[in-house]
Amino acid sequence: MVSVDHLHHDDCTHEHHDAKAIFAEQGIRCTKPRVLIYEALCSTKSHPTAEELHQIVKDQDAGISLATIYNTLELLVDHGLARRIANRGQGSGASRYDADQAPHLHLVLNDGRVIDAPTNLSKKLTDAIPHEVLQQLAQHAGVDALKIEIVEDTAAV
Amino acid sequence: MVSVDHLHHDDCTHEHHDAKAIFAEQGIRCTKPRVLIYEALCSTKSHPTAEELHQIVKDQDAGISLATIYNTLELLVDHGLARRIANRGQGSGASRYDADQAPHLHLVLNDGRVIDAPTNLSKKLTDAIPHEVLQQLAQHAGVDALKIEIVEDTAAV
DNA sequence: TTCTACATTGAGAATGATTCTAAACCAATA
DNA sequence: TATTGGTTTAGAATCATTCTCAATGTAGAA
Ligand SMILES: [Mn+2]
Ligand SMILES: [Mn+2]
Ligand SMILES: [Zn+2]
Ligand SMILES: [Zn+2]
């Protein structure tokens, strides 16, 4: 197994998540910042913020800009290569990102953290949702599709 | 039926949503801005933003500050008199608020709108959720309770 | 009612996340 | 290698929200 920490260089041909091939498949250019950001996002389960990703990739390319992190994350989300999880806590907390393609639910906590729901529970909940009701609600709202999210409940009891 | 638009004055004793009594019950002071904001929020189903509420109450008290809108909304939410619905779209959209105490689900759209789910569908979905799974997930996350939200799904197909 | 102590308000500054701008740069193709 | 149009960057701009603190108002005591 190849280390995920080694430096990438122009002639590296063994992208671990095959970033180059995936980008080509999506018809988007393969640039050094994009590869670094995508691989950093793929190699963690922690749902990092843009700022956290910036800290990580700066270790490999000090000149990389925070604006590029945002640009690239938007690109990845638009191409279905990453999910964005908006903050739900107080104030304006940072969004978090996830490149994990396995279908799984997130637990969105009020302190800003986002953690993966265990696979078995994730499946139980997903299977329990009546699909036709979601369809009807989507129609009611005039949108193509709706999905369920699990967020912390801070109701005063 | 009494008009909801008349001006309130110091000796008004017939608060429509009984703001004065509700505030007393919660042990919070009854001030003019709070009454105006709470009554404005109670008399709409549109899930207004802080800015939208500001526009509304300024018609009744021109001097009211946007900071007071935010202060009061936080107070109402903390006391269970209103819900906050965080924005999920691009960028940093404004949160929306709802004082409707009837249990109902919201459809959170990516353009920032929030609409009430019809009662029957809302109930169908709520009843379908296995409560014990939510419990187990809450335990896994180390929080007291979790809840379901319905948000627009913009997955690339 | 008047007094008093302390909570609340309001104008504007500060903050934090994200987006925009425009000039320098670089990837893909021929 | 030359060309061309997409990409990157630093910093400014934007937007929602929070903070600051002096002025004001509320609730309870006297
Ligand atoms: Mn995840
Ligand atoms: Mn509602
Ligand atoms: Zn490599
Ligand atoms: Zn009245």
PDB file of C-alpha atoms in Angstrom, chain B residues 19-85:
ATOM      1  CA  ALA B  19     -47.279  38.234  24.195  1.00  0.00           C
ATOM      2  CA  LYS B  20     -47.258  39.889  27.604  1.00  0.00           C
ATOM      3  CA  ALA B  21     -48.530  36.751  29.352  1.00  0.00           C
ATOM      4  CA  ILE B  22     -46.241  34.470  27.371  1.00  0.00           C
ATOM      5  CA  PHE B  23     -43.216  36.596  28.179  1.00  0.00           C
ATOM      6  CA  ALA B  24     -44.160  36.687  31.858  1.00  0.00           C
ATOM      7  CA  GLU B  25     -44.561  32.915  31.815  1.00  0.00           C
ATOM      8  CA  GLN B  26     -41.032  32.643  30.436  1.00  0.00           C
ATOM      9  CA  GLY B  27     -39.646  35.151  32.917  1.00  0.00           C
ATOM     10  CA  ILE B  28     -38.493  37.559  30.223  1.00  0.00           C
ATOM     11  CA  ARG B  29     -39.185  41.272  30.183  1.00  0.00           C
ATOM     12  CA  CYS B  30     -42.026  42.620  28.101  1.00  0.00           C
ATOM     13  CA  THR B  31     -40.678  45.432  25.952  1.00  0.00           C
ATOM     14  CA  LYS B  32     -42.204  47.205  22.988  1.00  0.00           C
ATOM     15  CA  PRO B  33     -39.685  45.844  20.457  1.00  0.00           C
ATOM     16  CA  ARG B  34     -40.186  42.298  21.712  1.00  0.00           C
ATOM     17  CA  VAL B  35     -43.950  42.491  21.468  1.00  0.00           C
ATOM     18  CA  LEU B  36     -43.794  43.953  17.963  1.00  0.00           C
ATOM     19  CA  ILE B  37     -41.314  41.371  16.729  1.00  0.00           C
ATOM     20  CA  TYR B  38     -43.078  38.419  18.330  1.00  0.00           C
ATOM     21  CA  GLU B  39     -46.490  39.462  17.039  1.00  0.00           C
ATOM     22  CA  ALA B  40     -45.123  40.084  13.556  1.00  0.00           C
ATOM     23  CA  LEU B  41     -43.578  36.619  13.548  1.00  0.00           C
ATOM     24  CA  CYS B  42     -46.753  35.001  14.901  1.00  0.00           C
ATOM     25  CA  SER B  43     -48.944  36.591  12.254  1.00  0.00           C
ATOM     26  CA  THR B  44     -47.200  35.174   9.201  1.00  0.00           C
ATOM     27  CA  LYS B  45     -46.587  31.757   7.729  1.00  0.00           C
ATOM     28  CA  SER B  46     -43.812  32.986   5.453  1.00  0.00           C
ATOM     29  CA  HIS B  47     -40.793  32.172   7.642  1.00  0.00           C
ATOM     30  CA  PRO B  48     -39.276  35.656   7.429  1.00  0.00           C
ATOM     31  CA  THR B  49     -35.597  36.483   7.768  1.00  0.00           C
ATOM     32  CA  ALA B  50     -34.352  38.924  10.421  1.00  0.00           C
ATOM     33  CA  GLU B  51     -34.089  41.576   7.717  1.00  0.00           C
ATOM     34  CA  GLU B  52     -37.653  40.954   6.530  1.00  0.00           C
ATOM     35  CA  LEU B  53     -38.947  41.213  10.095  1.00  0.00           C
ATOM     36  CA  HIS B  54     -37.029  44.460  10.465  1.00  0.00           C
ATOM     37  CA  GLN B  55     -38.842  45.933   7.462  1.00  0.00           C
ATOM     38  CA  ILE B  56     -42.185  44.879   8.946  1.00  0.00           C
ATOM     39  CA  VAL B  57     -41.757  46.207  12.467  1.00  0.00           C
ATOM     40  CA  LYS B  58     -40.137  49.447  11.313  1.00  0.00           C
ATOM     41  CA  ASP B  59     -43.572  50.426  10.041  1.00  0.00           C
ATOM     42  CA  GLN B  60     -44.788  50.400  13.634  1.00  0.00           C
ATOM     43  CA  ASP B  61     -41.676  51.737  15.327  1.00  0.00           C
ATOM     44  CA  ALA B  62     -39.267  53.403  12.960  1.00  0.00           C
ATOM     45  CA  GLY B  63     -36.426  53.500  15.457  1.00  0.00           C
ATOM     46  CA  ILE B  64     -36.139  49.776  15.984  1.00  0.00           C
ATOM     47  CA  SER B  65     -32.684  48.371  15.312  1.00  0.00           C
ATOM     48  CA  LEU B  66     -31.701  45.298  13.332  1.00  0.00           C
ATOM     49  CA  ALA B  67     -29.545  44.267  16.284  1.00  0.00           C
ATOM     50  CA  THR B  68     -32.682  44.124  18.394  1.00  0.00           C
ATOM     51  CA  ILE B  69     -34.336  41.849  15.843  1.00  0.00           C
ATOM     52  CA  TYR B  70     -31.422  39.434  16.187  1.00  0.00           C
ATOM     53  CA  ASN B  71     -31.361  39.732  19.980  1.00  0.00           C
ATOM     54  CA  THR B  72     -35.073  39.082  20.248  1.00  0.00           C
ATOM     55  CA  LEU B  73     -35.099  36.178  17.796  1.00  0.00           C
ATOM     56  CA  GLU B  74     -32.315  34.497  19.730  1.00  0.00           C
ATOM     57  CA  LEU B  75     -34.300  35.034  22.915  1.00  0.00           C
ATOM     58  CA  LEU B  76     -37.473  33.584  21.397  1.00  0.00           C
ATOM     59  CA  VAL B  77     -35.615  30.546  20.064  1.00  0.00           C
ATOM     60  CA  ASP B  78     -33.901  29.950  23.407  1.00  0.00           C
ATOM     61  CA  HIS B  79     -37.296  29.985  25.124  1.00  0.00           C
ATOM     62  CA  GLY B  80     -38.929  27.673  22.608  1.00  0.00           C
ATOM     63  CA  LEU B  81     -41.206  30.407  21.267  1.00  0.00           C
ATOM     64  CA  ALA B  82     -39.720  30.269  17.767  1.00  0.00           C
ATOM     65  CA  ARG B  83     -37.725  27.984  15.523  1.00  0.00           C
ATOM     66  CA  ARG B  84     -34.692  28.974  13.507  1.00  0.00           C
ATOM     67  CA  ILE B  85     -34.254  27.433  10.084  1.00  0.00           C
TER      68      ILE B  85
END
